[in-house]
Every structure is written in C-alpha cells, then in structure tokens.
Amino acid sequence: MSLVIPPTTSPSSVPPTHLLPPTRRPNTSPTTLPPANTCGNVGSCSINPDPHYTTWDNKWYDFQGGCDQYAIDNPVLEVQIRTRPMNWYSTITQLAIRIKATNEVFRVKMDGQYENTIGKSGVETAKHTVSVHSYGSDHTVNLGGTDVASYIIVYVWPSYGISMQAYGCDTYFAGSEGMCGSWNRGDAFLKDDSRFEITGNYDYDKMRSIALAQSWQIPVSSSLLWNPSSKCDPSSSCGQGEVFACEADRRRVQASAGCSRSCADITVPQFREQCERDVTLTGDTTWACAASYVAPVIALDRDIPIPVTVTVNQKWYVDWKEEHCVQDCDVGLAPSCGGPANKWDRLYADAASCCESTLSYKNVDWCEATSLRNLYLGSGKFYVDEKSWKCTQDCASGGPLDTNGDCGGILIDGWVQLYATVQDCCKARMGWQNPGLCASQMNPSSNGTGKFYVIHQDMKCAQDCQAKNGAPCAGPPMNSAEQLFDDASKCCKEKLSWLSLSKCLAATNGNDAGVVSGSGKWYVDWKHNKCVKDCVGGAPCGGLKETWDEGYAESSDCCEKISWVPANKCHD
C-alpha cells in the first residue's frame, strides 16, 4: 500500500502511513467485524481530488460536479463522499465511513475536522477487529484480516481536498457497488443495473458520469455527512448564479516553498496524466507539488484470482528513506514488497534480522511490525519521557492498551531504556522522587496517592489528590521528592510541630469551623491586647491558639495577664 502526494519516486518508497505510530490521540479501541479466514480476491479502489475515480478493476474516470454520493456500498460497510465544484474542477470536501454491523461512523471534512464512533459501541460480533488510527492528516480504518490486511485510507489535504483508497479482501468488499465501481462485475453500474461502461476517454466519460453520480446520490435521510444536501449537479462552476457556492479555491493556496516538481516527475502513468489534465484545466502549475494522489495498489482481476496464500520468499533489505525494512520483490506482490533491491543492499533472512542488524537505533519491535505491515500498538513497557520528566507507558494514547490513560505515545527510538513496570522505571530513573508519587503522576487523570505533605508557606498540610475536590486536596506537591505521610496528623506533628495540632488540622481542612472546634479556653491575643477564646467563629472566638499560648478556664484569669487593660475592654 502506498500513499502518493503525488508520487515522485516508485510507490515502494512511500511510507506505509497507516502503520506509523500516532503522535496524537488515536480515535478508538477496536470493534469487531465478521472473521476473514479466507480471501478469494484482493482489490483496491481510490478517489482523489479533481475528482478522479479508479475502480476495483483499475479503470478510471472523472466526475467534476457537486453531489453527495455512495463511493462504496456493500453488506459490511459503506463509504459516502461529497464533491463540490471549485470552478473548472471539483474536489472531495467530506467523507464518511459506516460499519454496518455496529452502526459506527467515522467522518471527516476537508478542513481537517473529524468525528469517530468506531470502536465505541461496545458491540462484539466476531474475532476480527476494525479500528481507526490517525497520523497527522492521514486516517486509516484497519478492517483486519488474517491473510490479507484490509483497510481504508483517508488523506486530508486542506488546500486540495480529500483522497480515499480502499484495499483488501473480498471478505470486506465483495458485493461493493457505487462510484468505486462494481466489485463483482467490473466497470460501474447504476442502481437500475444498467452498466456505466468506462471507456478510458476522460472527456467522454466525464460528460456521462453525472448519471452515475445521480444514481448513487445519497438520500438526505441516509446521509452521514455534515449538512446533508439533495443537490446533484454536473457543473464544475461555483459561485453566484451556480447551484453550489464556492467552498474553497485551491489555486489561492500557496504551493510548497521551493517546490520545483512538475507532472513529468510523477512516475505512475495514470496519475501523471491526471496531473497534466489538472494543470490544463485550472492553470495551476503547483498540482505536482501539492495534489494528493493515492495510487491503486492492485486491481481486481476475476480472470486470474489473486491467491490468498501468496508466498514471498525474497529476503529483506533496508529502505533507508523510511527507516524500516522491505522485501526484495515487486511492489504489489505482497504488502511488504519494496521493489527489487539494489546490488549494494545487504540482504537478510527476515525482517527482525534486518531491523536488529542495521536499524538498531530504532525500537526493534516497532521496526519489525512496521516492516511486516502489522499494526504496532507499543510494547506496554515503561520509559522516562524527558520532556515531562515522568515515567510513561510505551503505547498509543487512547489506543487498546491505554486502559488507564497511562500511555505516552509509541516509542520509536531504540536507545531509550524500557522497564517492565512503572515502579521499576521510577526506582531506576527517578530515585529522588517518592516512588508512589512518581507512579501516580504518570496518569494525568489519577487521583493521586492520597497521602499528605507540607506546604510551608501556607502553614498547613495538604493531601495529594485532585485539587478540584476541595480541601484537603491540593494536587501533587511541587517538589516530587517531598516527604509523604499517611495522615494529616502525622504531617502536622512532624512538619509543623510549632503549631497546635488543632490549628494545623483546621488549616489543612480549609479552616472549617465544623472540622476543629478548639479547646474553648481563653488566651491572650497579643496583637490586639485582649483575651479571646480558643475556637473558630465569631467573638469571643479568636481562632485556634498556638502551642505556646497559655490557656485559661476563666476570662478573668486571662485578663490578669494584661492587667493594664481595663476589665470592660479585656474581652468581648
């Protein structure tokens, strides 16, 4: 599988973006689909801006109008797209995917906004899973499969539109109809079963494709897209007097700085031709620099079915550009094939040996999984994130392993030490910290250790729990090496021994009069030269006395200590 934006080298040099470790939160945990134990045929279809449609049997045509359409519709899933005119061409502005068994939906806009419920229904129907993973502007719906990995890639290019490629086994795509064509019959068919013969003549097919789009138009009541529309028009013009307003204009977007590529640099013939047509159509020479073309991996050939058990015995070598290993075989024969090796490439018996010998500076498990085109979710072990200086878990944030919110992202660098448990990580690398505090800080949603520590400037102790819960909770201590105590009394006695225990506890608990009442005895408030009672509240209470303040059972005994103050002014 290759993602070409646009291709300037052979597809084998393009990274398998659906397997790269995500840098932001992945959308879901897995949900399930029917098991894929056998696979009779493998195919792919793609739709990319202008838009160009490449069908399951590797034919292509254009539809450059505006319409909400079914790209793929079969018993397992459906893919809906929205095309909108941009003046002289059109582009894909929205896309939605629905898994029918669970009624879960992923949808995305051209501006990058997306929503996802796949993996969130809790419905389980079989052994194989489907999940959504995001990497930058690349979203991949991994459908699963034991023999052939099946997936739908969605690439969002805010200035040019959305590209989509579906690839995989007939377990997931058999019976597909729609703008991607007919999986079972080839070409494309209207809903009334009349054939839309794809001639290969772009201009001729473009004039006729409105009939196909109108046939596969999405009813408003069935639309998964934002702001469903009942309009379906062949015109590529937008604006005043047209059916559709202009949503964006790709020609206003500045091309990549320093880009000197041209359509002639695109090596996939059909996409080079599409690029040339786009330049002619729009007058925009930057298409080769910015257009998101997705190349079909393999066309479905019903005369020569692709066997399920494709055996590739070729050895492995390093793709230095993408920093993983590929097999010495023609692209398309198997997902791991990277094209013929150069004579100077060193060959290895398997992916693991290739990764360990030549890419040891990378996480070997990640390298092997990426090379084998397997989805890598992390080792689940722990390492020190030197940005936050906390122990964190080697797994995708929000992924299947992230059950407690502990995952800090997938570790790619091989030189980072991994530890079996968070306690081992804390002990080995964060020895100056309190072990319990170190472990609890790994999870941002943790309620803390529940233990107490001193806050000297506030003359109180506080509890390591979420501050939003109110006193005595104050969050974790600023100093991660701070001494912790099992209860507030121990903290007060050891860290604030010059305060009375009752006053320290009162401050710790937010100075709540209902928490600590004091002794009720009288003592001298030297600041105001009067006697007050050891209690919290209004007069005659003066707050809780300090340990050095002497207490008196009677106010008269206290007043004798300040005999120069008239008796009627000694206390309230």
PDB file of C-alpha atoms in Angstrom, residues 103 105 200:
ATOM      1  CA  ASN A 103     -23.622   1.284  13.041  1.00  0.00           C
ATOM      2  CA  VAL A 105     -19.223   6.020  11.882  1.00  0.00           C
ATOM      3  CA  GLY A 200     -10.837   5.480 -20.786  1.00  0.00           C
TER       4      GLY A 200
END
